[in-house]
Amino acid sequence: MRHDHLITSKQLAREDVELVLDRAAEIDADPAAVAERHAGKLLGLLFFEPSTRTKMSFETAMKRLGGDVVDMGSIESSSVKKGESLADTVRVIEGYADALVLRHPREGAAKMASEYVDVPLLNAGDGAGQHPTQTLLDLYTIRQNAGLEDLTIGVMGDLKYGRTVHSLAYTLTNFDAQQHFISPESLQLPREVIYDLHQEGATVREHDGLEAVLPNLDVLYVTRIQRERFPDESEYRQVAGEYQIDLETLEDAADDLTVMHPLPRVDEISPAVDGTDHAAYFEQAHNGVPVRMALLDLLLGDSP
Amino acid sequence: MSDDHELRVSKIRDGTVIDHIRGGQSLNVLAILGIDGSRGEEVSVGMNVPSDRLARKDIVKVEGHELSQDEVDVLSLIAPDASINIVRDYEVVEKSRVERPDVVEAVLECPNPGCITNADEPVTTTFEVLEDGVRCAYCGTIVREHIASHIQE
């Protein structure tokens, strides 16, 4: 990896992605081979927002590499509650840990924090901005299920605030994927993201319904329509039903369609889909561990 | 461009003449420079003056104030064709055209309330200069219109 910090998926060239995914596959095949690889190293977890999968998968990944974690804990029990700045917090924890993982509610927080530390800092989500490590596990899952070549993907749900979507969209431009974005008008991709995709030469197609594109998709990546984003409940109810996947919806899909979701889901995907060959979202969550092990291994370098 | 048009606004002894501002942008230029007359500055403004290079241009003359490079950088965002004349004792001692910088720092506020630059953190606002606007280096927000209204107070 050419980068000390992982702040945005825009940093990830195709060869970076392939390096991480190949390393993840090696680790997945033989996790025992790296069980002591980073013994004695510590990963600092700074989560300023609630997180289950991301936080636990980083913790698991570090421990499976033989290392350990130091956890800032909840905001309520930390110095943040006393008014400490993020810049000060990361400078303090840098002194304890060999690498940092940051989740923060503000866009650009990881970039700013990285300017204050010398140890590798990984962005585990910054507001509605970016979530690049999620993208790497998404790509790993896509590669396992559908391959990354000649990919046609539909990304559906809250595309405006969905940081996983923004990160994924940028990285897929490296693979010349055909990307279809399906959302209510009020939750379309931010124009900044569209601008970047055009700059990268990507063809962006936006839709307000799934029907027309579903039969052509290799992957359908679903995100939660966030009720709290709507000014009133009736507007939410109006659109929410249009963006739910059930067995009936999938009748028009290709037999080998892969359905993904960064989780947690609420009612975007019916539990009836879980038992079908389409469902890859739990596998996707499980892939967080080998992918984050690979990433940490590459960023932490050789064992002491 | 004739001297007649230049003379429509009074000559200054010491200060800056900003010429070839796009027609109608002179008030934004003053806003960028933080000049509102409240400190008693002597300012002359010519608006929509005929011009050879631009069909219509504005001119701003500010007595007693020489523009810094930072000010020129920001000025370039809304007045890319402007020329800067530094005047001392009624003589133009320096004449230059503005050049668009790659980035502008510590000048504009990000309009995104969720951006880390709007939190109480020690961070300098940084905007990448695009063909048709500016972009926050932290959250990626693009500002294309009314750039002058985002100048930091």
Tab-separated table of C-alpha atoms in Angstrom:
chain	number	residue	atom	x	y	z
A	1	MET	CA	0.000	0.000	0.000
A	2	ARG	CA	1.294	3.423	-0.861
A	3	HIS	CA	-0.791	5.150	1.793
A	4	ASP	CA	-0.174	5.674	5.484
A	5	HIS	CA	-3.791	6.518	6.153
A	6	LEU	CA	-6.995	5.292	4.570
A	7	ILE	CA	-9.365	8.239	4.516
A	8	THR	CA	-11.348	7.906	1.309
A	9	SER	CA	-11.864	5.209	-1.273
A	10	LYS	CA	-10.650	7.715	-3.872
A	11	GLN	CA	-7.162	6.852	-2.613
A	12	LEU	CA	-7.590	3.261	-3.723
A	13	ALA	CA	-6.286	2.504	-7.184
A	14	ARG	CA	-7.274	-0.788	-8.755
A	15	GLU	CA	-3.947	-2.364	-7.749
A	16	ASP	CA	-4.457	-1.276	-4.115
A	17	VAL	CA	-7.865	-2.926	-4.057
A	18	GLU	CA	-6.518	-6.102	-5.626
A	19	LEU	CA	-3.627	-6.185	-3.166
A	20	VAL	CA	-5.997	-6.023	-0.176
A	21	LEU	CA	-8.486	-8.501	-1.619
A	22	ASP	CA	-5.767	-11.005	-2.554
A	23	ARG	CA	-4.237	-10.726	0.915
A	24	ALA	CA	-7.703	-11.169	2.465
A	25	ALA	CA	-8.208	-14.328	0.409
A	26	GLU	CA	-4.864	-15.707	1.635
A	27	ILE	CA	-5.781	-14.960	5.235
A	28	ASP	CA	-9.275	-16.395	4.744
A	29	ALA	CA	-7.738	-19.630	3.455
A	30	ASP	CA	-5.225	-19.961	6.285
A	31	PRO	CA	-5.950	-17.684	9.242
A	32	ALA	CA	-3.628	-19.675	11.515
A	33	ALA	CA	-0.654	-18.510	9.453
A	34	VAL	CA	-1.109	-14.924	10.682
A	35	ALA	CA	-2.305	-15.690	14.205
A	36	GLU	CA	0.784	-14.148	15.847
A	37	ARG	CA	1.812	-11.806	13.075
A	38	HIS	CA	1.157	-8.585	14.970
A	39	ALA	CA	1.594	-9.799	18.536
A	40	GLY	CA	2.276	-6.911	20.885
A	41	LYS	CA	0.701	-4.300	18.624
A	42	LEU	CA	-2.269	-2.220	19.666
A	43	LEU	CA	-5.087	-0.756	17.594
A	44	GLY	CA	-6.848	2.316	18.989
A	45	LEU	CA	-10.623	2.328	18.484
A	46	LEU	CA	-12.206	5.779	18.485
A	47	PHE	CA	-15.895	5.505	17.789
A	48	PHE	CA	-17.760	8.772	18.218
A	49	GLU	CA	-20.921	7.170	16.826
A	50	PRO	CA	-22.581	3.853	17.636
A	51	SER	CA	-21.247	0.897	15.666
A	52	THR	CA	-21.569	-2.844	16.009
A	53	ARG	CA	-20.187	-4.589	12.930
A	54	THR	CA	-17.416	-2.192	12.020
A	55	LYS	CA	-16.109	-1.850	15.548
A	56	MET	CA	-16.326	-5.548	16.414
A	57	SER	CA	-14.827	-6.656	13.119
A	58	PHE	CA	-11.831	-4.356	13.586
A	59	GLU	CA	-11.426	-5.657	17.123
A	60	THR	CA	-11.695	-9.257	15.943
A	61	ALA	CA	-9.310	-8.642	13.051
A	62	MET	CA	-6.645	-7.153	15.298
A	63	LYS	CA	-6.956	-9.949	17.836
A	64	ARG	CA	-6.810	-12.608	15.123
A	65	LEU	CA	-3.526	-11.057	14.017
A	66	GLY	CA	-2.194	-11.563	17.539
A	67	GLY	CA	-2.559	-7.913	18.499
A	68	ASP	CA	-4.966	-6.190	20.862
A	69	VAL	CA	-7.115	-3.061	21.009
A	70	VAL	CA	-7.446	-0.023	23.214
A	71	ASP	CA	-10.947	1.364	23.087
A	72	MET	CA	-11.919	4.938	23.840
A	73	GLY	CA	-15.302	3.598	24.949
A	74	SER	CA	-18.515	5.533	24.765
A	75	ILE	CA	-18.573	9.288	24.269
A	76	GLU	CA	-20.342	9.651	27.606
A	77	SER	CA	-17.461	8.090	29.508
A	78	SER	CA	-14.652	9.825	27.594
A	79	SER	CA	-12.939	13.202	27.722
A	80	VAL	CA	-14.945	14.175	24.675
A	81	LYS	CA	-17.820	14.694	27.070
A	82	LYS	CA	-15.657	17.305	28.812
A	83	GLY	CA	-15.206	19.162	25.542
A	84	GLU	CA	-11.904	17.756	24.321
A	85	SER	CA	-11.349	18.359	20.616
A	86	LEU	CA	-10.980	15.504	18.154
A	87	ALA	CA	-7.519	16.813	17.273
A	88	ASP	CA	-6.431	16.447	20.907
A	89	THR	CA	-8.080	13.054	21.352
A	90	VAL	CA	-6.280	11.477	18.398
A	91	ARG	CA	-2.952	12.967	19.446
A	92	VAL	CA	-3.329	11.415	22.883
A	93	ILE	CA	-4.427	7.966	21.692
A	94	GLU	CA	-1.675	7.986	19.069
A	95	GLY	CA	0.716	7.703	21.984
A	96	TYR	CA	-0.927	4.456	23.077
A	97	ALA	CA	-1.562	2.662	19.791
A	98	ASP	CA	0.201	1.553	16.615
A	99	ALA	CA	-2.768	2.455	14.412
A	100	LEU	CA	-6.106	4.217	14.868
A	101	VAL	CA	-9.622	3.536	13.635
A	102	LEU	CA	-11.958	6.528	13.682
A	103	ARG	CA	-15.716	6.763	13.285
A	104	HIS	CA	-17.090	10.284	13.595
A	105	PRO	CA	-20.383	11.994	12.758
A	106	ARG	CA	-18.783	14.820	10.776
A	107	GLU	CA	-17.668	14.695	7.162
A	108	GLY	CA	-13.940	15.225	6.791
A	109	ALA	CA	-13.214	14.231	10.413
A	110	ALA	CA	-10.855	11.425	9.414
A	111	LYS	CA	-8.925	13.675	7.055
A	112	MET	CA	-8.477	16.314	9.723
A	113	ALA	CA	-7.533	13.735	12.372
A	114	SER	CA	-4.960	12.172	10.040
A	115	GLU	CA	-3.196	15.524	9.843
A	116	TYR	CA	-2.456	15.305	13.564
A	117	VAL	CA	-1.051	11.777	13.806
A	118	ASP	CA	1.856	9.791	12.412
A	119	VAL	CA	0.474	6.301	13.001
A	120	PRO	CA	-1.843	4.904	10.281
A	121	LEU	CA	-5.418	6.153	10.656
A	122	LEU	CA	-8.349	4.339	9.085
A	123	ASN	CA	-11.627	6.072	8.400
A	124	ALA	CA	-14.422	3.855	9.708
A	125	GLY	CA	-17.114	6.284	8.580
A	126	ASP	CA	-17.260	10.087	8.646
A	127	GLY	CA	-20.816	11.381	8.655
A	128	ALA	CA	-22.394	11.054	5.237
A	129	GLY	CA	-18.940	11.075	3.667
A	130	GLN	CA	-16.910	7.915	3.247
A	131	HIS	CA	-16.505	4.392	4.618
A	132	PRO	CA	-13.601	2.932	2.646
A	133	THR	CA	-13.006	-0.239	4.670
A	134	GLN	CA	-16.655	-1.194	4.155
A	135	THR	CA	-16.027	-0.750	0.443
A	136	LEU	CA	-13.129	-3.183	0.526
A	137	LEU	CA	-15.243	-5.878	2.156
A	138	ASP	CA	-18.060	-5.098	-0.276
A	139	LEU	CA	-15.672	-5.578	-3.188
A	140	TYR	CA	-14.358	-8.791	-1.665
A	141	THR	CA	-17.907	-10.104	-1.447
A	142	ILE	CA	-18.730	-8.987	-4.982
A	143	ARG	CA	-15.574	-10.650	-6.296
A	144	GLN	CA	-16.511	-13.907	-4.557
A	145	ASN	CA	-20.077	-13.905	-5.843
A	146	ALA	CA	-20.159	-12.146	-9.184
A	147	GLY	CA	-16.604	-11.183	-10.072
A	148	LEU	CA	-15.447	-7.619	-10.622
A	149	GLU	CA	-15.159	-7.790	-14.413
A	150	ASP	CA	-18.048	-6.686	-16.638
A	151	LEU	CA	-20.096	-6.025	-13.549
A	152	THR	CA	-23.545	-4.453	-13.700
A	153	ILE	CA	-24.573	-3.265	-10.262
A	154	GLY	CA	-27.669	-1.554	-8.952
A	155	VAL	CA	-27.302	0.525	-5.805
A	156	MET	CA	-30.625	1.294	-4.166
A	157	GLY	CA	-31.924	3.194	-1.155
A	158	ASP	CA	-30.590	6.265	0.604
A	159	LEU	CA	-27.857	7.297	-1.766
A	160	LYS	CA	-27.665	10.846	-0.472
A	161	TYR	CA	-26.479	10.117	3.060
A	162	GLY	CA	-25.198	6.573	2.507
A	163	ARG	CA	-21.448	6.784	2.982
A	164	THR	CA	-20.999	3.128	2.019
A	165	VAL	CA	-22.554	3.942	-1.346
A	166	HIS	CA	-20.289	6.930	-1.974
A	167	SER	CA	-17.158	4.921	-1.229
A	168	LEU	CA	-18.283	1.963	-3.302
A	169	ALA	CA	-19.220	4.089	-6.311
A	170	TYR	CA	-15.784	5.706	-6.507
A	171	THR	CA	-13.945	2.418	-6.304
A	172	LEU	CA	-16.093	0.670	-8.891
A	173	THR	CA	-14.955	3.214	-11.464
A	174	ASN	CA	-11.579	1.405	-11.342
A	175	PHE	CA	-13.286	-1.701	-12.649
A	176	ASP	CA	-15.423	-0.021	-15.318
A	177	ALA	CA	-18.578	-1.367	-13.690
A	178	GLN	CA	-21.932	-0.247	-15.025
A	179	GLN	CA	-23.564	1.473	-12.089
A	180	HIS	CA	-27.287	2.101	-11.743
A	181	PHE	CA	-28.450	4.257	-8.856
A	182	ILE	CA	-32.018	3.750	-7.687
A	183	SER	CA	-33.562	6.084	-5.118
A	184	PRO	CA	-36.360	8.515	-4.420
A	185	GLU	CA	-35.538	11.919	-5.889
A	186	SER	CA	-34.939	13.366	-2.433
A	187	LEU	CA	-32.268	10.763	-1.657
A	188	GLN	CA	-30.297	10.782	-4.919
A	189	LEU	CA	-26.506	10.671	-4.938
A	190	PRO	CA	-24.966	14.004	-3.932
A	191	ARG	CA	-24.046	16.094	-6.959
A	192	GLU	CA	-20.442	16.100	-5.740
A	193	VAL	CA	-20.308	12.341	-6.102
A	194	ILE	CA	-21.889	12.512	-9.554
A	195	TYR	CA	-19.303	15.144	-10.491
A	196	ASP	CA	-16.465	12.837	-9.404
A	197	LEU	CA	-17.903	9.845	-11.218
A	198	HIS	CA	-18.163	11.874	-14.411
A	199	GLN	CA	-14.587	13.063	-13.907
A	200	GLU	CA	-13.525	9.421	-13.771
A	201	GLY	CA	-15.367	8.741	-17.007
A	202	ALA	CA	-18.039	6.601	-15.379
A	203	THR	CA	-21.462	6.331	-16.931
A	204	VAL	CA	-23.958	7.195	-14.250
A	205	ARG	CA	-27.556	6.157	-14.613
A	206	GLU	CA	-30.102	7.264	-12.049
A	207	HIS	CA	-33.547	5.708	-11.662
A	208	ASP	CA	-36.495	6.160	-9.347
A	209	GLY	CA	-37.597	2.541	-9.589
A	210	LEU	CA	-35.948	-0.865	-9.735
A	211	GLU	CA	-38.183	-2.641	-12.263
A	212	ALA	CA	-36.512	-1.485	-15.459
A	213	VAL	CA	-32.966	-2.370	-14.431
A	214	LEU	CA	-33.409	-5.409	-12.174
A	215	PRO	CA	-33.233	-8.112	-14.876
A	216	ASN	CA	-29.831	-6.817	-16.043
A	217	LEU	CA	-28.134	-6.708	-12.666
A	218	ASP	CA	-25.376	-8.985	-11.388
A	219	VAL	CA	-25.467	-7.334	-7.964
A	220	LEU	CA	-28.151	-5.370	-6.148
A	221	TYR	CA	-26.709	-3.363	-3.246
A	222	VAL	CA	-29.500	-2.228	-0.944
A	223	THR	CA	-29.220	0.408	1.784
A	224	ARG	CA	-31.689	1.505	4.395
A	225	ILE	CA	-34.097	4.299	3.523
A	226	GLN	CA	-33.540	6.332	6.634
A	227	ARG	CA	-36.850	7.332	8.147
A	228	GLU	CA	-35.191	10.083	10.163
A	229	ARG	CA	-34.105	11.857	6.976
A	230	PHE	CA	-37.671	12.607	5.906
A	231	PRO	CA	-39.369	15.794	7.025
A	232	ASP	CA	-42.617	13.944	7.629
A	233	GLU	CA	-43.650	10.366	8.153
A	234	SER	CA	-46.149	10.276	5.289
A	235	GLU	CA	-43.407	11.155	2.772
A	236	TYR	CA	-41.324	8.306	4.131
A	237	ARG	CA	-44.179	5.803	3.911
A	238	GLN	CA	-44.838	6.876	0.353
A	239	VAL	CA	-41.370	5.899	-0.858
A	240	ALA	CA	-40.346	3.171	1.589
A	241	GLY	CA	-42.613	0.529	0.090
A	242	GLU	CA	-41.114	1.120	-3.351
A	243	TYR	CA	-37.669	0.114	-2.167
A	244	GLN	CA	-38.270	-3.171	-0.409
A	245	ILE	CA	-37.001	-6.475	-1.731
A	246	ASP	CA	-39.008	-9.650	-1.290
A	247	LEU	CA	-39.369	-12.932	-3.120
A	248	GLU	CA	-41.922	-11.436	-5.483
A	249	THR	CA	-39.547	-8.632	-6.422
A	250	LEU	CA	-36.810	-11.123	-7.192
A	251	GLU	CA	-38.958	-13.064	-9.655
A	252	ASP	CA	-37.743	-10.674	-12.349
A	253	ALA	CA	-34.089	-10.962	-11.335
A	254	ALA	CA	-31.377	-13.117	-12.887
A	255	ASP	CA	-30.938	-16.461	-11.141
A	256	ASP	CA	-27.433	-15.522	-10.081
A	257	LEU	CA	-28.253	-12.027	-8.812
A	258	THR	CA	-26.314	-11.266	-5.630
A	259	VAL	CA	-28.202	-9.169	-3.081
A	260	MET	CA	-26.048	-7.176	-0.655
A	261	HIS	CA	-26.677	-4.781	2.222
A	262	PRO	CA	-24.164	-3.126	4.567
A	263	LEU	CA	-26.555	-3.814	7.478
A	264	PRO	CA	-28.273	-3.120	9.750
A	265	ARG	CA	-31.428	-3.659	7.729
A	266	VAL	CA	-34.840	-2.717	8.968
A	267	ASP	CA	-37.397	-3.771	6.399
A	268	GLU	CA	-35.575	-3.193	3.094
A	269	ILE	CA	-35.066	-6.906	2.530
A	270	SER	CA	-37.675	-9.433	3.568
A	271	PRO	CA	-36.355	-12.232	5.822
A	272	ALA	CA	-37.782	-14.607	3.206
A	273	VAL	CA	-34.861	-13.630	0.948
A	274	ASP	CA	-32.317	-14.771	3.547
A	275	GLY	CA	-32.641	-18.428	2.625
A	276	THR	CA	-32.225	-17.900	-1.130
A	277	ASP	CA	-28.985	-18.104	-3.111
A	278	HIS	CA	-29.336	-14.376	-3.765
A	279	ALA	CA	-28.611	-13.353	-0.170
A	280	ALA	CA	-24.991	-12.365	0.451
A	281	TYR	CA	-25.396	-9.786	3.233
A	282	PHE	CA	-24.392	-11.996	6.152
A	283	GLU	CA	-21.438	-13.332	4.199
A	284	GLN	CA	-20.637	-9.680	3.459
A	285	ALA	CA	-20.624	-8.868	7.189
A	286	HIS	CA	-18.434	-11.904	7.937
A	287	ASN	CA	-15.976	-10.778	5.278
A	288	GLY	CA	-15.264	-7.693	7.363
A	289	VAL	CA	-12.810	-9.690	9.442
A	290	PRO	CA	-10.441	-11.133	6.801
A	291	VAL	CA	-10.555	-7.910	4.794
A	292	ARG	CA	-9.740	-5.755	7.819
A	293	MET	CA	-7.047	-8.248	8.842
A	294	ALA	CA	-5.510	-7.851	5.396
A	295	LEU	CA	-5.713	-4.081	5.552
A	296	LEU	CA	-4.213	-3.875	9.029
A	297	ASP	CA	-1.497	-6.303	8.032
A	298	LEU	CA	-0.554	-4.155	5.044
A	299	LEU	CA	-0.653	-0.898	6.999
A	300	LEU	CA	1.138	-2.162	10.102
A	301	GLY	CA	3.898	-3.728	8.041
A	302	ASP	CA	6.324	-6.335	9.319
A	303	SER	CA	6.060	-7.679	12.830
A	304	PRO	CA	8.496	-6.287	15.393
B	1	MET	CA	-9.848	51.299	-22.948
B	2	SER	CA	-9.448	55.032	-22.717
B	3	ASP	CA	-8.236	57.187	-19.860
B	4	ASP	CA	-11.580	58.967	-20.018
B	5	HIS	CA	-13.252	55.925	-18.585
B	6	GLU	CA	-10.546	55.537	-15.941
B	7	LEU	CA	-11.166	59.105	-14.904
B	8	ARG	CA	-14.803	58.472	-14.169
B	9	VAL	CA	-13.576	57.422	-10.769
B	10	SER	CA	-11.116	59.575	-8.914
B	11	LYS	CA	-7.361	58.934	-8.877
B	12	ILE	CA	-5.852	57.678	-5.659
B	13	ARG	CA	-2.572	58.625	-4.012
B	14	ASP	CA	-1.642	55.317	-2.354
B	15	GLY	CA	-3.474	52.043	-2.558
B	16	THR	CA	-4.847	49.565	-5.060
B	17	VAL	CA	-6.788	49.834	-8.267
B	18	ILE	CA	-8.536	46.632	-9.247
B	19	ASP	CA	-9.414	46.871	-12.886
B	20	HIS	CA	-11.188	44.591	-15.365
B	21	ILE	CA	-13.591	43.156	-12.824
B	22	ARG	CA	-16.497	41.512	-14.584
B	23	GLY	CA	-19.446	43.875	-14.782
B	24	GLY	CA	-21.526	43.846	-11.618
B	25	GLN	CA	-18.973	42.019	-9.448
B	26	SER	CA	-17.382	45.028	-7.754
B	27	LEU	CA	-19.523	44.813	-4.636
B	28	ASN	CA	-18.538	41.170	-4.230
B	29	VAL	CA	-14.907	42.184	-4.609
B	30	LEU	CA	-15.347	44.668	-1.792
B	31	ALA	CA	-17.040	41.974	0.276
B	32	ILE	CA	-14.104	39.649	-0.311
B	33	LEU	CA	-11.716	42.329	0.813
B	34	GLY	CA	-13.858	43.004	3.857
B	35	ILE	CA	-14.324	46.614	2.844
B	36	ASP	CA	-17.682	48.062	3.759
B	37	GLY	CA	-16.698	51.649	4.528
B	38	SER	CA	-17.202	51.173	8.261
B	39	ARG	CA	-13.529	51.906	8.961
B	40	GLY	CA	-13.585	55.096	6.962
B	41	GLU	CA	-11.703	53.735	3.942
B	42	GLU	CA	-11.840	55.888	0.845
B	43	VAL	CA	-13.249	53.698	-1.898
B	44	SER	CA	-14.264	54.504	-5.447
B	45	VAL	CA	-16.330	52.126	-7.519
B	46	GLY	CA	-17.055	52.240	-11.205
B	47	MET	CA	-19.728	49.842	-12.364
B	48	ASN	CA	-20.479	48.673	-15.888
B	49	VAL	CA	-17.896	50.940	-17.443
B	50	PRO	CA	-17.311	50.286	-21.180
B	51	SER	CA	-14.238	48.150	-21.804
B	52	ASP	CA	-12.343	46.849	-24.835
B	53	ARG	CA	-11.430	43.535	-23.223
B	54	LEU	CA	-14.735	42.944	-21.456
B	55	ALA	CA	-17.898	44.458	-22.872
B	56	ARG	CA	-18.573	46.024	-19.502
B	57	LYS	CA	-16.301	46.072	-16.511
B	58	ASP	CA	-16.173	47.312	-12.957
B	59	ILE	CA	-13.274	49.159	-11.352
B	60	VAL	CA	-12.528	49.445	-7.644
B	61	LYS	CA	-10.031	51.886	-6.189
B	62	VAL	CA	-9.097	51.561	-2.545
B	63	GLU	CA	-7.068	54.297	-0.907
B	64	GLY	CA	-4.431	53.246	1.610
B	65	HIS	CA	-4.681	49.476	1.147
B	66	GLU	CA	-2.315	47.256	-0.864
B	67	LEU	CA	-3.710	43.800	-1.562
B	68	SER	CA	-1.912	40.817	-0.090
B	69	GLN	CA	-1.327	37.628	-2.108
B	70	ASP	CA	-4.047	35.867	-0.082
B	71	GLU	CA	-6.508	38.578	-1.004
B	72	VAL	CA	-5.527	38.357	-4.647
B	73	ASP	CA	-5.988	34.568	-4.581
B	74	VAL	CA	-9.530	34.868	-3.327
B	75	LEU	CA	-10.251	37.752	-5.630
B	76	SER	CA	-9.364	35.499	-8.538
B	77	LEU	CA	-12.318	33.253	-7.738
B	78	ILE	CA	-14.874	35.885	-8.635
B	79	ALA	CA	-12.796	38.226	-10.773
B	80	PRO	CA	-10.549	35.968	-12.869
B	81	ASP	CA	-9.864	38.679	-15.461
B	82	ALA	CA	-8.956	41.374	-12.970
B	83	SER	CA	-5.726	43.298	-13.017
B	84	ILE	CA	-4.173	44.732	-9.896
B	85	ASN	CA	-2.410	48.071	-9.872
B	86	ILE	CA	-0.527	49.104	-6.760
B	87	VAL	CA	-0.315	52.889	-6.562
B	88	ARG	CA	2.169	54.885	-4.532
B	89	ASP	CA	2.254	58.652	-4.671
B	90	TYR	CA	-0.116	58.632	-7.668
B	91	GLU	CA	2.190	56.335	-9.691
B	92	VAL	CA	1.430	52.723	-10.607
B	93	VAL	CA	4.438	50.904	-9.159
B	94	GLU	CA	3.208	47.335	-9.710
B	95	LYS	CA	0.795	45.964	-12.267
B	96	SER	CA	-0.271	42.336	-12.331
B	97	ARG	CA	-3.049	40.032	-13.441
B	98	VAL	CA	-4.713	37.722	-10.956
B	99	GLU	CA	-3.980	34.031	-11.316
B	100	ARG	CA	-6.273	31.338	-10.073
B	101	PRO	CA	-4.492	29.378	-7.342
B	102	ASP	CA	-4.855	25.610	-6.941
B	103	VAL	CA	-6.182	26.022	-3.408
B	104	VAL	CA	-7.388	28.792	-1.141
B	105	GLU	CA	-6.860	28.425	2.578
B	106	ALA	CA	-8.409	30.126	5.601
B	107	VAL	CA	-10.633	32.332	3.482
B	108	LEU	CA	-13.944	30.597	2.832
B	109	GLU	CA	-16.359	28.802	5.146
B	110	CYS	CA	-17.756	25.456	4.091
B	111	PRO	CA	-21.519	25.679	3.597
B	112	ASN	CA	-21.953	22.081	4.811
B	113	PRO	CA	-22.933	22.311	8.492
B	114	GLY	CA	-21.803	18.693	8.978
B	115	CYS	CA	-18.266	19.432	7.780
B	116	ILE	CA	-15.482	19.062	10.355
B	117	THR	CA	-14.343	22.594	9.486
B	118	ASN	CA	-17.554	23.877	11.064
B	119	ALA	CA	-16.892	22.064	14.333
B	120	ASP	CA	-14.823	23.619	17.085
B	121	GLU	CA	-11.601	22.017	15.853
B	122	PRO	CA	-8.191	23.462	14.971
B	123	VAL	CA	-8.561	23.070	11.221
B	124	THR	CA	-7.855	25.544	8.439
B	125	THR	CA	-10.530	25.640	5.784
B	126	THR	CA	-9.072	24.567	2.475
B	127	PHE	CA	-10.795	24.728	-0.890
B	128	GLU	CA	-9.555	23.237	-4.112
B	129	VAL	CA	-10.165	25.618	-7.002
B	130	LEU	CA	-12.153	24.006	-9.826
B	131	GLU	CA	-12.874	25.310	-13.314
B	132	ASP	CA	-16.266	26.545	-12.212
B	133	GLY	CA	-16.138	26.808	-8.445
B	134	VAL	CA	-14.362	25.640	-5.331
B	135	ARG	CA	-14.447	22.391	-3.406
B	136	CYS	CA	-13.967	21.787	0.324
B	137	ALA	CA	-10.899	19.598	0.822
B	138	TYR	CA	-12.474	18.023	3.919
B	139	CYS	CA	-16.057	17.123	3.057
B	140	GLY	CA	-15.987	17.520	-0.728
B	141	THR	CA	-18.807	20.055	-0.935
B	142	ILE	CA	-18.660	22.048	-4.159
B	143	VAL	CA	-19.559	25.733	-4.183
B	144	ARG	CA	-20.283	27.168	-7.603
B	145	GLU	CA	-22.430	30.192	-6.922
B	146	HIS	CA	-22.275	33.099	-4.515
B	147	ILE	CA	-18.729	32.237	-3.472
B	148	ALA	CA	-18.339	35.658	-1.916
B	149	SER	CA	-21.119	34.871	0.566
B	150	HIS	CA	-18.950	32.107	2.053
B	151	ILE	CA	-16.054	34.329	2.984
B	152	GLN	CA	-15.044	33.782	6.613
B	153	GLU	CA	-15.815	36.631	8.950
